[in-house]
PDB file of C-alpha atoms in Angstrom:
ATOM      1  CA  MET A   1      -0.033   0.272   0.091  1.00 44.00           C
ATOM      2  CA  GLY A   2       2.983   2.412   0.284  1.00 44.00           C
ATOM      3  CA  LEU A   3       3.139   5.557  -1.627  1.00 45.00           C
ATOM      4  CA  LYS A   4       5.506   4.989  -4.464  1.00 54.00           C
ATOM      5  CA  THR A   5       5.710   8.384  -5.906  1.00 69.00           C
ATOM      6  CA  PHE A   6       5.244  11.782  -4.715  1.00 69.00           C
ATOM      7  CA  SER A   7       5.787  15.090  -6.908  1.00 78.00           C
ATOM      8  CA  LYS A   8       6.381  18.245  -4.603  1.00 82.00           C
ATOM      9  CA  LYS A   9       5.787  20.478  -7.629  1.00 90.00           C
ATOM     10  CA  GLU A  10       2.505  18.472  -8.290  1.00 89.00           C
ATOM     11  CA  ALA A  11       1.549  19.033  -5.019  1.00 87.00           C
ATOM     12  CA  LEU A  12       2.289  22.509  -4.829  1.00 93.00           C
ATOM     13  CA  VAL A  13       0.366  23.613  -7.927  1.00 94.00           C
ATOM     14  CA  PHE A  14      -2.372  21.947  -7.023  1.00 92.00           C
ATOM     15  CA  GLY A  15      -2.469  23.888  -3.574  1.00 92.00           C
ATOM     16  CA  TRP A  16      -1.907  27.174  -5.537  1.00 95.00           C
ATOM     17  CA  ASN A  17      -4.478  26.180  -7.757  1.00 94.00           C
ATOM     18  CA  THR A  18      -6.763  25.088  -5.300  1.00 94.00           C
ATOM     19  CA  LEU A  19      -6.496  28.407  -3.418  1.00 93.00           C
ATOM     20  CA  LYS A  20      -6.693  30.827  -6.516  1.00 94.00           C
ATOM     21  CA  SER A  21     -10.198  28.920  -7.330  1.00 93.00           C
ATOM     22  CA  ASN A  22     -11.820  29.068  -3.735  1.00 93.00           C
ATOM     23  CA  PRO A  23      -9.985  32.534  -2.239  1.00 93.00           C
ATOM     24  CA  VAL A  24     -13.421  33.493  -0.186  1.00 94.00           C
ATOM     25  CA  PHE A  25     -13.417  29.996   1.367  1.00 93.00           C
ATOM     26  CA  PHE A  26      -9.768  29.397   2.290  1.00 92.00           C
ATOM     27  CA  VAL A  27     -10.235  33.138   4.130  1.00 93.00           C
ATOM     28  CA  VAL A  28     -13.253  32.486   5.882  1.00 91.00           C
ATOM     29  CA  VAL A  29     -11.476  28.635   6.860  1.00 90.00           C
ATOM     30  CA  ILE A  30      -8.414  30.295   7.902  1.00 90.00           C
ATOM     31  CA  LEU A  31     -10.399  33.180  10.160  1.00 90.00           C
ATOM     32  CA  ALA A  32     -12.805  30.318  12.011  1.00 86.00           C
ATOM     33  CA  TRP A  33      -9.131  28.234  12.669  1.00 85.00           C
ATOM     34  CA  TRP A  34      -7.620  30.969  14.049  1.00 86.00           C
ATOM     35  CA  ILE A  35     -10.755  32.602  16.093  1.00 87.00           C
ATOM     36  CA  VAL A  36     -13.041  29.783  17.292  1.00 82.00           C
ATOM     37  CA  PRO A  37     -10.349  28.371  19.325  1.00 81.00           C
ATOM     38  CA  SER A  38      -9.359  31.494  20.212  1.00 81.00           C
ATOM     39  CA  LEU A  39     -12.896  32.419  21.922  1.00 80.00           C
ATOM     40  CA  PRO A  40     -13.027  30.468  24.858  1.00 78.00           C
ATOM     41  CA  GLY A  41      -9.706  32.211  26.070  1.00 76.00           C
ATOM     42  CA  PHE A  42     -11.156  35.613  24.820  1.00 79.00           C
ATOM     43  CA  VAL A  43     -13.979  35.156  27.035  1.00 78.00           C
ATOM     44  CA  ASP A  44     -12.113  34.241  30.092  1.00 75.00           C
ATOM     45  CA  SER A  45     -10.087  37.409  29.972  1.00 77.00           C
ATOM     46  CA  LEU A  46     -12.920  39.640  29.032  1.00 80.00           C
ATOM     47  CA  LEU A  47     -14.729  38.255  32.007  1.00 77.00           C
ATOM     48  CA  GLY A  48     -11.560  38.554  34.154  1.00 75.00           C
ATOM     49  CA  LEU A  49     -13.204  36.393  36.682  1.00 70.00           C
ATOM     50  CA  LYS A  50      -9.895  35.006  37.676  1.00 74.00           C
ATOM     51  CA  ASN A  51     -11.556  31.535  38.407  1.00 76.00           C
ATOM     52  CA  PRO A  52      -9.270  28.628  37.774  1.00 80.00           C
ATOM     53  CA  ILE A  53     -12.014  26.003  37.513  1.00 84.00           C
ATOM     54  CA  LEU A  54     -13.578  28.165  34.696  1.00 79.00           C
ATOM     55  CA  THR A  55     -10.236  29.080  32.933  1.00 79.00           C
ATOM     56  CA  LEU A  56      -9.700  25.171  32.808  1.00 83.00           C
ATOM     57  CA  VAL A  57     -12.928  24.686  31.507  1.00 83.00           C
ATOM     58  CA  PHE A  58     -12.308  27.650  28.577  1.00 80.00           C
ATOM     59  CA  TRP A  59      -8.921  25.764  28.184  1.00 82.00           C
ATOM     60  CA  ILE A  60     -10.286  22.754  27.456  1.00 87.00           C
ATOM     61  CA  THR A  61     -13.302  24.357  25.486  1.00 85.00           C
ATOM     62  CA  SER A  62     -10.566  25.897  23.122  1.00 84.00           C
ATOM     63  CA  TRP A  63      -8.669  22.888  22.719  1.00 87.00           C
ATOM     64  CA  LEU A  64     -11.399  20.364  21.858  1.00 88.00           C
ATOM     65  CA  LEU A  65     -12.492  23.270  19.384  1.00 87.00           C
ATOM     66  CA  GLY A  66      -8.567  22.792  17.786  1.00 87.00           C
ATOM     67  CA  LEU A  67      -9.198  19.238  17.559  1.00 90.00           C
ATOM     68  CA  ILE A  68     -12.497  19.281  15.796  1.00 92.00           C
ATOM     69  CA  LEU A  69     -11.041  22.092  13.399  1.00 90.00           C
ATOM     70  CA  SER A  70      -8.131  19.742  13.021  1.00 90.00           C
ATOM     71  CA  LEU A  71     -10.358  17.099  11.808  1.00 93.00           C
ATOM     72  CA  GLY A  72     -12.500  19.688   9.678  1.00 92.00           C
ATOM     73  CA  GLN A  73      -9.251  20.668   8.047  1.00 91.00           C
ATOM     74  CA  ILE A  74      -8.236  17.102   6.968  1.00 93.00           C
ATOM     75  CA  ARG A  75     -12.181  16.717   5.817  1.00 95.00           C
ATOM     76  CA  ILE A  76     -11.672  19.796   3.401  1.00 94.00           C
ATOM     77  CA  SER A  77      -8.102  18.415   2.341  1.00 92.00           C
ATOM     78  CA  LEU A  78      -9.443  15.227   1.198  1.00 93.00           C
ATOM     79  CA  ASN A  79     -12.559  16.566  -0.193  1.00 94.00           C
ATOM     80  CA  PHE A  80     -10.273  19.115  -2.485  1.00 93.00           C
ATOM     81  CA  VAL A  81      -7.923  16.011  -3.533  1.00 91.00           C
ATOM     82  CA  ASP A  82     -10.974  13.801  -4.230  1.00 90.00           C
ATOM     83  CA  GLY A  83     -12.679  16.541  -6.506  1.00 91.00           C
ATOM     84  CA  ALA A  84     -15.744  16.393  -3.846  1.00 91.00           C
ATOM     85  CA  PRO A  85     -17.909  19.144  -2.978  1.00 91.00           C
ATOM     86  CA  VAL A  86     -16.683  21.339  -0.232  1.00 91.00           C
ATOM     87  CA  SER A  87     -18.432  23.578   2.153  1.00 91.00           C
ATOM     88  CA  TYR A  88     -18.423  25.601   5.256  1.00 91.00           C
ATOM     89  CA  LYS A  89     -19.804  22.756   7.199  1.00 91.00           C
ATOM     90  CA  ASP A  90     -16.767  20.750   6.474  1.00 91.00           C
ATOM     91  CA  ILE A  91     -14.943  22.823   9.355  1.00 89.00           C
ATOM     92  CA  TYR A  92     -16.974  20.921  11.878  1.00 89.00           C
ATOM     93  CA  SER A  93     -18.560  17.659   9.894  1.00 89.00           C
ATOM     94  CA  SER A  94     -16.150  15.300  11.427  1.00 89.00           C
ATOM     95  CA  TYR A  95     -16.615  15.998  15.296  1.00 89.00           C
ATOM     96  CA  PRO A  96     -17.820  12.662  16.011  1.00 89.00           C
ATOM     97  CA  LEU A  97     -14.309  11.306  15.427  1.00 91.00           C
ATOM     98  CA  VAL A  98     -12.840  13.360  17.886  1.00 90.00           C
ATOM     99  CA  LEU A  99     -12.157  10.631  20.473  1.00 90.00           C
ATOM    100  CA  LYS A 100     -10.795   8.416  18.086  1.00 92.00           C
ATOM    101  CA  TYR A 101      -8.335  11.572  16.729  1.00 92.00           C
ATOM    102  CA  LEU A 102      -7.922  12.531  20.467  1.00 89.00           C
ATOM    103  CA  VAL A 103      -6.548   8.539  21.500  1.00 91.00           C
ATOM    104  CA  SER A 104      -4.554   8.150  18.194  1.00 92.00           C
ATOM    105  CA  SER A 105      -3.083  11.847  18.568  1.00 90.00           C
ATOM    106  CA  PHE A 106      -1.989  10.442  22.539  1.00 91.00           C
ATOM    107  CA  VAL A 107      -0.600   7.590  21.538  1.00 91.00           C
ATOM    108  CA  TYR A 108       1.477   9.246  18.426  1.00 89.00           C
ATOM    109  CA  THR A 109       2.635  12.149  20.655  1.00 88.00           C
ATOM    110  CA  VAL A 110       4.188   9.662  23.352  1.00 90.00           C
ATOM    111  CA  VAL A 111       5.473   7.748  20.571  1.00 87.00           C
ATOM    112  CA  VAL A 112       7.457  10.698  18.839  1.00 88.00           C
ATOM    113  CA  ILE A 113       8.837  11.996  22.155  1.00 89.00           C
ATOM    114  CA  ALA A 114      10.171   8.785  23.367  1.00 86.00           C
ATOM    115  CA  GLY A 115      12.018   8.781  19.730  1.00 86.00           C
ATOM    116  CA  LEU A 116      12.933  12.446  20.229  1.00 84.00           C
ATOM    117  CA  ILE A 117      14.490  11.139  23.737  1.00 85.00           C
ATOM    118  CA  LEU A 118      16.061   8.639  22.221  1.00 81.00           C
ATOM    119  CA  LEU A 119      18.435  10.772  20.324  1.00 79.00           C
ATOM    120  CA  VAL A 120      16.229  12.672  18.242  1.00 76.00           C
ATOM    121  CA  VAL A 121      16.698  10.848  14.647  1.00 79.00           C
ATOM    122  CA  PRO A 122      13.750   7.863  15.986  1.00 79.00           C
ATOM    123  CA  GLY A 123      11.539  10.934  16.865  1.00 82.00           C
ATOM    124  CA  LEU A 124      11.599  12.466  13.548  1.00 84.00           C
ATOM    125  CA  PHE A 125      11.464   9.239  12.071  1.00 83.00           C
ATOM    126  CA  PHE A 126       8.287   8.093  14.151  1.00 85.00           C
ATOM    127  CA  ALA A 127       6.631  11.484  13.268  1.00 85.00           C
ATOM    128  CA  VAL A 128       6.640  10.923   9.782  1.00 85.00           C
ATOM    129  CA  LYS A 129       6.043   7.055   9.885  1.00 87.00           C
ATOM    130  CA  TYR A 130       2.680   7.496  11.872  1.00 88.00           C
ATOM    131  CA  GLY A 131       2.168  11.252  10.882  1.00 88.00           C
ATOM    132  CA  PHE A 132      -0.953  10.499   8.485  1.00 89.00           C
ATOM    133  CA  TYR A 133      -2.991   9.016  11.426  1.00 92.00           C
ATOM    134  CA  GLY A 134      -5.659  11.733  11.198  1.00 92.00           C
ATOM    135  CA  TYR A 135      -5.961  11.170   7.620  1.00 92.00           C
ATOM    136  CA  PHE A 136      -7.320   7.524   7.806  1.00 93.00           C
ATOM    137  CA  ILE A 137      -9.610   8.415  10.687  1.00 93.00           C
ATOM    138  CA  VAL A 138     -11.111  10.964   8.847  1.00 94.00           C
ATOM    139  CA  ASP A 139     -11.316   9.202   5.523  1.00 92.00           C
ATOM    140  CA  LYS A 140     -11.484   5.752   6.624  1.00 92.00           C
ATOM    141  CA  GLN A 141     -13.234   5.933  10.096  1.00 89.00           C
ATOM    142  CA  ILE A 142     -11.003   3.607  11.163  1.00 92.00           C
ATOM    143  CA  GLY A 143      -9.889   3.359  14.553  1.00 90.00           C
ATOM    144  CA  PRO A 144      -7.052   4.880  16.793  1.00 90.00           C
ATOM    145  CA  LEU A 145      -4.246   2.059  16.288  1.00 91.00           C
ATOM    146  CA  ALA A 146      -5.449   1.170  12.773  1.00 92.00           C
ATOM    147  CA  ALA A 147      -5.321   4.170  11.681  1.00 92.00           C
ATOM    148  CA  LEU A 148      -1.454   4.605  13.092  1.00 92.00           C
ATOM    149  CA  LYS A 149      -0.737   1.136  11.397  1.00 93.00           C
ATOM    150  CA  LYS A 150      -2.198   2.143   8.081  1.00 93.00           C
ATOM    151  CA  SER A 151      -0.024   5.569   8.448  1.00 91.00           C
ATOM    152  CA  SER A 152       3.224   3.360   9.082  1.00 88.00           C
ATOM    153  CA  GLU A 153       1.690   1.015   6.112  1.00 89.00           C
ATOM    154  CA  LEU A 154       1.721   4.152   3.948  1.00 86.00           C
ATOM    155  CA  THR A 155       5.183   5.095   4.696  1.00 82.00           C
ATOM    156  CA  ASP A 156       6.926   2.297   4.395  1.00 81.00           C
ATOM    157  CA  GLY A 157       9.986   2.456   2.077  1.00 73.00           C
ATOM    158  CA  VAL A 158       9.313   5.983   1.539  1.00 66.00           C
ATOM    159  CA  LYS A 159       9.993   8.046   4.630  1.00 59.00           C
ATOM    160  CA  LEU A 160      13.499   9.833   3.443  1.00 60.00           C
ATOM    161  CA  LYS A 161      11.555  11.255   0.632  1.00 61.00           C
TER     162      LYS A 161
END
């Protein structure tokens, strides 16, 4: 299943052409990715309650919104690549997958940090090897460990490229 060829130039041209064809969509989506996760912290500082529990709730809310938006970014990317329709609802359409994504992200982070502790290079190797797990969760809606395994298979033999 490994990726055999990949053209950086082709990827950049595709990305640039997609951006040029949908500038308003990308501006709105980028603003959403920037503003939405910041809202809980902004409200917290605006209210100035200085309540640690409420601040923690706002922080967790912001973090979860960021995870949901990350899943949305993956969905939007996959739709563009597949030539499927893209809409603003795609920003949040993958929210049911947030628990799978959270578990995978935790395992991924632990593996990469362990690799970094083992002399940096293994950490970079693991980051590339398992870095596509989110795409498998969104595209195939598979579980956390299966997504990490699929990412490993995808990058088999092409990590240095």
